[in-house]
Short mmCIF file of C-alpha atoms in Angstrom, two decimals:
data_model
loop_
_atom_site.label_atom_id
_atom_site.label_comp_id
_atom_site.label_asym_id
_atom_site.label_seq_id
_atom_site.Cartn_x
_atom_site.Cartn_y
_atom_site.Cartn_z
CA MET A 143 -15.76 -17.69 -11.36
CA LYS A 144 -16.03 -13.99 -10.49
CA ALA A 145 -14.29 -11.80 -7.93
CA ILE A 146 -14.97 -8.98 -5.50
CA ILE A 147 -12.21 -6.66 -4.32
CA LEU A 148 -12.98 -4.61 -1.23
CA THR A 149 -11.60 -1.09 -1.59
CA ALA A 150 -14.05 1.21 0.20
CA GLY A 151 -11.99 2.13 3.26
CA GLU A 152 -10.25 5.42 4.01
CA GLY A 153 -6.87 4.04 5.07
CA THR A 154 -6.42 6.45 7.97
CA ARG A 155 -3.17 4.79 9.09
CA MET A 156 -1.68 5.91 5.77
CA ARG A 157 -2.31 9.62 6.32
CA PRO A 158 -1.34 12.07 4.86
CA LEU A 159 -0.97 9.95 1.70
CA THR A 160 -4.65 8.96 1.74
CA THR A 161 -6.08 12.45 2.21
CA THR A 162 -6.75 12.66 -1.53
CA ARG A 163 -6.98 8.99 -2.59
CA PRO A 164 -8.00 5.57 -1.24
CA LYS A 165 -5.20 3.51 0.24
CA THR A 166 -5.49 0.97 -2.57
CA MET A 167 -4.51 3.66 -5.09
CA LEU A 168 -1.17 4.37 -3.47
CA ILE A 169 1.76 3.61 -5.75
CA THR A 170 4.25 0.81 -5.15
CA GLY A 171 6.54 -0.59 -7.81
CA GLY A 172 5.09 1.90 -10.30
CA LYS A 173 1.45 0.75 -9.96
CA PRO A 174 -1.47 1.27 -7.57
CA LEU A 175 -1.70 -1.42 -4.90
CA ILE A 176 -5.03 -2.73 -6.15
CA GLN A 177 -3.75 -3.22 -9.70
CA TYR A 178 -1.56 -6.13 -8.60
CA ASN A 179 -4.60 -8.09 -7.40
CA ILE A 180 -6.52 -7.30 -10.58
CA GLU A 181 -3.60 -8.66 -12.61
CA SER A 182 -3.36 -11.79 -10.42
CA LEU A 183 -7.09 -12.47 -10.88
CA LYS A 184 -6.75 -12.02 -14.64
CA LYS A 185 -3.82 -14.44 -14.73
CA ALA A 186 -5.97 -16.96 -12.84
CA GLY A 187 -8.65 -16.65 -15.54
CA ILE A 188 -11.03 -14.38 -13.59
CA LYS A 189 -11.98 -11.35 -15.67
CA ASP A 190 -15.35 -10.31 -14.17
CA ILE A 191 -14.40 -8.20 -11.17
CA THR A 192 -16.52 -6.01 -8.93
CA LEU A 193 -14.79 -3.30 -6.93
CA VAL A 194 -16.63 -2.34 -3.75
CA VAL A 195 -15.82 1.35 -3.45
CA GLY A 196 -16.60 4.16 -1.03
CA TYR A 197 -14.04 6.72 0.09
CA LYS A 198 -12.75 8.82 -2.86
CA HIS A 199 -14.26 6.25 -5.23
CA GLU A 200 -13.92 8.57 -8.22
CA VAL A 201 -10.11 8.17 -8.08
CA ILE A 202 -10.45 4.41 -8.63
CA GLU A 203 -13.16 4.74 -11.27
CA ASP A 204 -11.22 7.34 -13.26
CA TYR A 205 -8.10 5.17 -13.30
CA PHE A 206 -9.61 1.76 -14.14
CA GLY A 207 -12.78 2.73 -16.02
CA ASP A 208 -14.61 -0.35 -17.24
CA GLY A 209 -11.41 -2.40 -17.01
CA SER A 210 -10.98 -2.87 -20.75
CA ASP A 211 -7.53 -1.21 -20.75
CA PHE A 212 -6.45 -3.85 -18.23
CA GLY A 213 -8.01 -6.85 -20.00
CA VAL A 214 -10.86 -7.33 -17.53
CA ASN A 215 -14.49 -6.28 -16.99
CA ILE A 216 -14.96 -4.07 -13.93
CA ASN A 217 -18.20 -3.16 -12.17
CA TYR A 218 -18.45 -0.79 -9.22
CA ALA A 219 -20.58 -1.29 -6.12
CA LEU A 220 -20.81 1.74 -3.86
CA GLN A 221 -20.80 0.86 -0.16
CA GLU A 222 -22.85 3.45 1.66
CA GLY A 223 -21.14 3.73 5.04
CA GLN A 224 -18.33 1.52 6.31
CA LEU A 225 -20.36 -1.09 8.15
CA GLY A 226 -18.10 -4.11 8.02
CA THR A 227 -16.90 -6.79 5.65
CA ALA A 228 -20.23 -8.61 5.36
CA HIS A 229 -21.96 -5.35 4.52
CA ALA A 230 -19.32 -4.60 1.85
CA ILE A 231 -19.66 -8.01 0.21
CA GLY A 232 -23.45 -7.79 0.32
CA SER A 233 -23.38 -4.47 -1.51
CA ALA A 234 -21.98 -6.26 -4.60
CA GLU A 235 -24.65 -8.98 -4.74
CA GLU A 236 -26.32 -7.66 -7.90
CA TYR A 237 -23.14 -8.33 -9.91
CA ILE A 238 -22.60 -11.91 -8.67
CA ASP A 239 -24.42 -14.90 -10.15
CA GLU A 240 -21.89 -17.69 -9.52
CA SER A 241 -19.18 -18.68 -7.05
CA PHE A 242 -16.73 -15.87 -6.39
CA ILE A 243 -13.50 -14.89 -4.69
CA VAL A 244 -13.22 -12.02 -2.20
CA LEU A 245 -9.98 -10.08 -1.65
CA ASN A 246 -9.05 -7.00 0.31
CA GLY A 247 -7.58 -4.42 -2.03
CA ASP A 248 -4.68 -3.55 0.28
CA ILE A 249 -3.49 -7.15 0.75
CA ILE A 250 -1.38 -8.06 -2.26
CA ILE A 251 -1.55 -11.74 -3.07
CA SER A 252 -0.01 -13.95 -5.71
CA TYR A 253 -1.59 -15.71 -8.65
CA ASP A 254 -0.59 -19.03 -7.06
CA LEU A 255 -2.69 -18.37 -3.96
CA ILE A 256 -5.75 -17.66 -6.11
CA ARG A 257 -5.12 -20.78 -8.16
CA ASN A 258 -4.78 -22.90 -5.01
CA LEU A 259 -8.04 -21.49 -3.65
CA ILE A 260 -9.92 -22.38 -6.84
CA GLU A 261 -8.38 -25.86 -7.01
CA LYS A 262 -9.30 -26.57 -3.38
CA TYR A 263 -12.91 -25.68 -4.07
CA ALA A 264 -13.07 -27.59 -7.36
CA THR A 265 -11.58 -30.83 -6.04
CA ARG A 266 -13.68 -30.94 -2.86
CA ARG A 267 -16.86 -29.44 -4.26
CA SER A 268 -20.15 -31.00 -3.26
CA ASN A 269 -23.68 -29.77 -2.70
CA ASN A 270 -22.80 -29.05 0.91
CA VAL A 271 -19.47 -27.25 0.45
CA LYS A 272 -20.20 -23.52 0.41
CA GLY A 273 -16.82 -21.89 0.61
CA VAL A 274 -13.09 -21.91 1.31
CA LEU A 275 -11.16 -19.72 3.77
CA THR A 276 -7.49 -19.01 3.32
CA LEU A 277 -5.63 -19.62 6.57
CA ILE A 278 -2.17 -18.67 7.75
CA GLU A 279 -0.18 -19.88 10.73
CA VAL A 280 0.44 -17.14 13.33
CA ASP A 281 2.52 -16.87 16.48
CA ASN A 282 0.00 -14.91 18.54
CA PRO A 283 -3.57 -16.16 17.94
CA SER A 284 -5.08 -13.53 20.25
CA ASN A 285 -4.57 -10.89 17.52
CA TYR A 286 -6.59 -12.73 14.86
CA GLY A 287 -9.76 -14.56 14.00
CA ILE A 288 -8.80 -18.17 14.74
CA VAL A 289 -10.44 -21.30 13.36
CA SER A 290 -10.76 -24.83 14.61
CA MET A 291 -10.64 -27.38 11.80
CA THR A 292 -11.08 -31.13 11.32
CA ASN A 293 -10.05 -32.83 8.07
CA ASP A 294 -9.89 -29.50 6.22
CA LYS A 295 -13.40 -28.61 7.41
CA ILE A 296 -13.80 -25.56 9.60
CA THR A 297 -15.88 -26.21 12.69
CA GLN A 298 -15.69 -22.87 14.50
CA ILE A 299 -14.37 -19.32 14.09
CA ILE A 300 -13.31 -17.41 17.21
CA GLU A 301 -12.44 -13.73 16.97
CA LYS A 302 -9.25 -12.83 18.89
CA PRO A 303 -9.41 -15.58 21.55
CA ALA A 304 -7.38 -15.43 24.75
CA GLU A 305 -4.04 -17.20 24.35
CA ASP A 306 -5.09 -20.15 26.52
CA GLU A 307 -8.45 -20.47 24.69
CA ALA A 308 -7.24 -20.51 21.07
CA PRO A 309 -8.18 -23.83 19.40
CA SER A 310 -5.27 -23.53 16.95
CA ASN A 311 -2.73 -21.11 15.49
CA LEU A 312 -4.58 -20.94 12.15
CA ALA A 313 -5.79 -17.42 11.42
CA ASN A 314 -8.32 -16.19 8.89
CA ALA A 315 -6.30 -14.32 6.21
CA GLY A 316 -9.33 -12.46 4.83
CA ILE A 317 -9.16 -14.15 1.41
CA TYR A 318 -12.27 -16.16 0.57
CA LEU A 319 -14.07 -18.22 -2.02
CA PHE A 320 -17.86 -18.25 -1.57
CA SER A 321 -20.91 -19.82 -3.14
CA LEU A 322 -24.04 -17.73 -3.57
CA GLU A 323 -25.46 -18.95 -0.25
CA ILE A 324 -23.21 -16.50 1.58
CA PHE A 325 -25.60 -13.69 0.64
CA ASP A 326 -28.43 -15.43 2.54
CA ALA A 327 -26.17 -15.66 5.58
CA ILE A 328 -25.19 -11.99 5.24
CA ARG A 329 -28.87 -11.01 5.34
CA GLU A 330 -29.19 -12.89 8.65
CA THR A 331 -26.05 -11.35 10.14
CA GLN A 332 -26.54 -9.02 13.11
CA LEU A 333 -24.41 -6.08 14.16
CA SER A 334 -21.38 -7.12 16.18
CA GLU A 335 -20.14 -5.51 19.38
CA ARG A 336 -17.94 -3.32 17.18
CA GLY A 337 -21.02 -2.02 15.39
CA GLU A 338 -20.23 -3.84 12.13
CA TYR A 339 -21.61 -6.69 10.08
CA GLU A 340 -18.78 -9.22 10.29
CA ILE A 341 -18.26 -11.79 7.54
CA THR A 342 -16.99 -14.23 10.19
CA ASP A 343 -20.45 -14.06 11.80
CA SER A 344 -21.98 -14.84 8.39
CA LEU A 345 -19.68 -17.83 8.04
CA GLN A 346 -20.66 -19.05 11.49
CA ILE A 347 -24.31 -18.90 10.40
CA GLU A 348 -23.45 -21.20 7.49
CA LEU A 349 -21.62 -23.58 9.82
CA ASP A 350 -24.62 -23.61 12.18
CA ASN A 351 -26.76 -24.58 9.16
CA ASP A 352 -24.47 -27.60 8.62
CA TYR A 353 -22.88 -26.18 5.50
CA GLU A 354 -19.26 -27.14 4.98
CA ILE A 355 -16.57 -24.45 4.84
CA LEU A 356 -13.11 -25.69 3.89
CA GLY A 357 -9.83 -24.28 5.14
CA LEU A 358 -6.81 -23.78 2.90
CA VAL A 359 -3.57 -23.40 4.86
CA SER A 360 -1.43 -21.25 2.61
CA HIS A 361 2.30 -20.63 2.62
CA GLU A 362 2.24 -18.46 -0.50
CA PRO A 363 3.72 -14.98 -0.06
CA TRP A 364 1.36 -12.08 0.45
CA MET A 365 1.75 -8.55 1.72
CA ASP A 366 -0.47 -6.48 3.98
CA VAL A 367 0.30 -2.83 3.19
CA GLY A 368 -1.28 -0.82 5.97
CA ARG A 369 1.23 1.85 7.04
CA PRO A 370 3.35 4.27 5.01
CA TRP A 371 6.69 2.54 5.47
CA GLU A 372 5.16 -0.76 4.30
CA LEU A 373 4.82 0.86 0.87
CA LEU A 374 8.61 0.94 0.73
CA LYS A 375 8.83 -2.75 1.62
CA SER A 376 6.34 -3.74 -1.07
CA ASN A 377 7.99 -1.38 -3.55
CA ALA A 378 11.35 -3.11 -3.05
CA SER A 379 9.72 -6.52 -3.44
CA PHE A 380 8.12 -5.61 -6.77
CA LEU A 381 11.20 -3.90 -8.16
CA GLU A 382 13.25 -7.01 -7.35
CA LYS A 383 11.03 -8.91 -9.81
CA MET A 384 10.90 -6.14 -12.41
CA GLU A 385 12.20 -6.85 -15.91
CA GLU A 386 14.39 -4.30 -17.62
CA ASP A 387 12.48 -2.12 -20.07
CA ILE A 388 14.06 0.93 -21.73
CA GLN A 389 11.63 3.08 -23.71
CA GLY A 390 13.08 6.51 -23.00
CA GLU A 391 16.44 8.14 -23.75
CA ILE A 392 19.73 7.54 -21.94
CA GLU A 393 22.39 10.10 -22.85
CA ASP A 394 26.06 9.28 -23.26
CA GLY A 395 27.99 9.22 -20.01
CA VAL A 396 25.27 7.53 -17.93
CA THR A 397 26.27 4.47 -15.87
CA VAL A 398 23.60 1.83 -15.21
CA HIS A 399 24.07 -1.23 -13.01
CA GLY A 400 21.14 -3.57 -12.42
CA ASP A 401 17.65 -3.55 -13.89
CA LEU A 402 16.09 -0.29 -15.04
CA HIS A 403 12.57 0.54 -16.21
CA LEU A 404 12.59 3.80 -18.18
CA GLY A 405 9.22 4.94 -19.48
CA LYS A 406 8.27 6.70 -22.69
CA ASN A 407 9.48 10.27 -23.23
CA SER A 408 11.76 10.10 -20.20
CA ILE A 409 15.42 11.10 -20.28
CA ILE A 410 18.43 10.34 -18.09
CA ARG A 411 21.06 13.00 -18.64
CA SER A 412 24.82 12.66 -18.80
CA GLY A 413 26.77 11.94 -15.65
CA CYS A 414 23.98 10.07 -13.84
CA TYR A 415 24.76 6.86 -11.94
CA ILE A 416 21.91 4.33 -11.65
CA GLN A 417 22.04 1.34 -9.29
CA GLY A 418 19.08 -0.88 -10.06
CA PRO A 419 16.52 -2.00 -9.59
CA VAL A 420 15.15 1.46 -10.38
CA PHE A 421 11.76 2.37 -11.87
CA ILE A 422 11.34 5.61 -13.84
CA GLY A 423 7.91 6.29 -15.34
CA GLU A 424 6.89 8.37 -18.35
CA ASN A 425 7.83 12.00 -19.09
CA CYS A 426 10.55 12.15 -16.43
CA ASP A 427 13.74 14.24 -16.60
CA VAL A 428 16.65 13.04 -14.47
CA GLY A 429 20.02 14.72 -13.98
CA PRO A 430 22.62 15.54 -14.99
CA ASN A 431 25.00 14.01 -12.42
CA THR A 432 22.26 12.43 -10.31
CA TYR A 433 22.68 9.25 -8.23
CA LEU A 434 19.65 6.90 -8.11
CA ARG A 435 20.21 4.07 -5.64
CA PRO A 436 18.37 0.72 -5.44
CA TYR A 437 14.56 0.64 -5.04
CA THR A 438 14.03 4.18 -6.26
CA CYS A 439 10.61 4.57 -7.91
CA LEU A 440 9.94 7.76 -9.87
CA CYS A 441 6.36 7.83 -11.14
CA ASN A 442 5.23 9.90 -14.15
CA ASP A 443 6.19 13.53 -14.88
CA VAL A 444 8.89 13.64 -12.21
CA ASP A 445 11.85 16.03 -12.58
CA VAL A 446 15.05 15.33 -10.68
CA GLY A 447 17.72 18.03 -10.92
CA ASN A 448 21.49 18.17 -10.96
CA ALA A 449 23.52 16.31 -8.32
CA VAL A 450 20.53 14.81 -6.49
CA GLU A 451 20.74 11.50 -4.58
CA ILE A 452 17.64 9.34 -4.08
CA LYS A 453 17.59 6.00 -2.25
CA ASN A 454 14.79 3.46 -1.65
CA SER A 455 12.04 6.03 -2.12
CA ILE A 456 8.74 6.52 -3.95
CA ILE A 457 8.33 9.87 -5.71
CA MET A 458 4.79 10.29 -7.06
CA ASP A 459 3.49 12.03 -10.20
CA GLY A 460 4.42 15.60 -11.01
CA THR A 461 6.95 16.10 -8.23
CA ASN A 462 10.21 18.05 -8.63
CA VAL A 463 13.34 17.22 -6.65
CA ASN A 464 15.68 20.11 -7.31
CA HIS A 465 19.48 20.21 -7.40
CA LEU A 466 21.72 19.22 -4.51
CA SER A 467 18.93 17.44 -2.61
CA TYR A 468 18.95 14.09 -0.79
CA VAL A 469 15.89 11.84 -0.43
CA GLY A 470 16.39 8.67 1.58
CA ASP A 471 13.82 5.94 2.41
CA SER A 472 10.92 8.34 1.90
CA VAL A 473 7.48 8.52 0.28
CA ILE A 474 6.68 11.80 -1.50
CA GLY A 475 3.17 12.60 -2.77
CA VAL A 476 2.09 14.13 -6.09
CA ASN A 477 2.92 17.66 -7.25
CA CYS A 478 5.47 18.37 -4.54
CA ASN A 479 8.46 20.64 -4.99
CA LEU A 480 11.64 20.07 -3.03
CA GLY A 481 13.75 23.21 -3.15
CA ALA A 482 17.48 23.07 -3.81
CA GLY A 483 19.45 21.52 -0.98
CA THR A 484 16.45 19.84 0.68
CA ASN A 485 17.64 16.91 2.81
CA LEU A 486 15.33 14.18 4.10
CA ALA A 487 17.29 12.41 6.83
CA ASN A 488 16.74 8.69 7.33
CA LEU A 489 18.95 7.71 10.26
CA ARG A 490 18.84 8.68 13.94
CA PHE A 491 22.01 9.67 15.78
CA ASP A 492 21.50 6.79 18.23
CA ASN A 493 20.89 4.23 15.44
CA LYS A 494 17.60 3.18 17.06
CA ASN A 495 14.46 2.32 15.07
CA VAL A 496 12.58 5.30 13.68
CA PRO A 497 9.21 5.94 15.37
CA VAL A 498 6.26 7.36 13.40
CA THR A 499 3.00 8.88 14.60
CA VAL A 500 0.05 6.83 13.32
CA LYS A 501 -3.49 7.90 14.24
CA GLY A 502 -2.15 9.98 17.11
CA GLU A 503 0.08 7.29 18.62
CA ARG A 504 3.83 6.83 18.35
CA VAL A 505 4.57 3.53 16.62
CA ASP A 506 7.89 1.75 16.18
CA SER A 507 8.36 1.36 12.44
CA GLY A 508 10.76 -1.50 13.02
CA LEU A 509 13.14 0.24 10.62
CA ARG A 510 16.53 1.67 11.47
CA LYS A 511 16.39 3.77 8.30
CA LEU A 512 13.22 5.67 7.43
CA GLY A 513 12.91 9.15 5.98
CA ALA A 514 9.93 11.46 5.55
CA ILE A 515 6.33 11.00 4.41
CA PHE A 516 5.02 13.94 2.34
CA GLY A 517 1.41 14.42 1.34
CA ASP A 518 0.45 16.03 -1.97
CA GLY A 519 1.48 19.54 -2.94
CA VAL A 520 4.15 20.02 -0.26
CA LYS A 521 6.77 22.66 -1.08
CA THR A 522 10.09 23.11 0.69
CA GLY A 523 12.40 26.12 0.46
CA ILE A 524 16.12 25.85 -0.15
CA ASN A 525 18.24 24.10 2.47
CA THR A 526 15.27 22.56 4.27
CA SER A 527 16.12 19.59 6.50
CA VAL A 528 13.55 17.02 7.66
CA ASN A 529 14.25 14.56 10.48
CA PRO A 530 13.59 10.79 10.20
CA GLY A 531 9.98 9.61 10.45
CA VAL A 532 8.39 13.05 10.04
CA LYS A 533 5.09 13.41 8.15
CA ILE A 534 4.14 16.63 6.37
CA GLY A 535 0.49 17.19 5.45
CA ASN A 536 -0.94 18.12 2.08
CA GLY A 537 -0.39 21.61 0.77
CA SER A 538 2.12 22.68 3.39
CA PHE A 539 4.85 25.24 2.66
CA ILE A 540 8.20 25.00 4.43
CA ASN A 541 10.26 28.17 4.23
CA ALA A 542 13.97 28.19 3.42
CA GLY A 543 16.40 26.98 6.05
CA CYS A 544 13.87 25.20 8.27
CA VAL A 545 14.70 22.09 10.28
CA ILE A 546 11.53 19.98 10.64
CA TYR A 547 11.64 17.69 13.67
CA ARG A 548 7.91 16.94 14.19
CA ASP A 549 4.84 16.26 12.04
CA ILE A 550 3.28 19.19 10.19
CA GLU A 551 -0.49 19.43 9.66
CA GLU A 552 -1.91 20.01 6.20
CA ASN A 553 -1.99 23.50 4.68
CA SER A 554 0.59 24.81 7.15
CA LEU A 555 3.16 27.53 6.59
CA VAL A 556 6.39 26.88 8.48
CA LYS A 557 8.93 29.66 8.99
CA ALA A 558 12.41 29.40 10.43
CA ARG A 559 13.18 31.31 13.63
CA VAL A 560 16.24 33.42 12.95
CA SER A 561 18.13 35.09 15.77
CA LEU A 562 20.96 37.38 14.76
CA ASP A 563 23.55 38.18 17.39
CA ILE A 564 25.52 41.02 15.82
CA GLN A 565 28.78 41.98 17.46
CA LYS A 566 31.13 44.77 16.52
CA ILE A 567 34.56 43.53 15.59
CA GLU A 568 37.12 46.04 16.67
CA LYS A 569 40.24 46.39 14.63
CA LYS A 570 43.29 45.77 16.71
CA GLU A 571 46.07 48.33 16.69
CA ASP A 572 49.39 47.07 15.38
#
């Protein structure tokens, strides 16, 4: 058994975090999103993996190489143009010579789901069974590709049916096991109304040819990480399962409650208070007198100064959070510098959910507490304040004393407006 992971997309809903990297290379729980699926496949005994890449593919290739450092063999198939799922899978055909699993790189799934998929195919395999679709039960079928199924055999796939026309509440989860015949169906697949080659159309071709496609209704946990605040949700989930691992130095006078991962050559200085689970990568310098609250993830080469408080946040490689700053429920990109006294607010005055602008539209995050989203290379001056849900683009400079209440485009320079009303104070006669 082999595997294909689809990781060619841009991830525009994740901007500004994906301006310099594919979405699947965003960090959660101390690792890139896609690494979790590679590890799950390896645990299931699948070590020949093809990554279908496109946007910023060099970032993925530089990190994973040939896969040997991760105990697998990785090939790369470059998808020229984003022309749909069938087109992406077809671009990897040269590396596939047996049945294979297909995963989306931004949907994190468990080893158990992969194992169940393989077992379903193995126990029901016959000359006419050509694949297995993972299905999930949904409340609103009109938002999904819905299947009709008889005795575990899929009879029809309907893309986003009207509520009164849905044959079931079983939705295609986008996790597949295919035989080689799927490539023949892909070659017959025509462009859809959306201008893409849809894998569901390829599957329908197989069904029309009287091939059998099985459905696996799964209740295993999986996460779809598509928007910036969902990184925080997945980060918390992974840190909950993290095992304590101390490889760096903890000075005297540090208090640690809960699980802590402390990477090589990292130091936590005296007076710090750590409430786990907390992840600290390699070559980090924390404190003194810093407070790290649950679900804090500091990646590699992060410096956190004196009397800083960080809560439920992801701080990426090479970023400095200087003294007397507060970072709450935020995602901060690589090589940022937060000047002393920078405060990233995470709670509205009215206690309502925090809205975020995604692809030009205001979206309810569903979260009462959500801080800021910084791209790479953002620098803030001393005493900068950023309101909840604000996004700041790559390479932007925020001058001292600014209050940021709306999104800032990349490579912007923001200055505070200062109005001085100077009045003469007359000395009163005794």
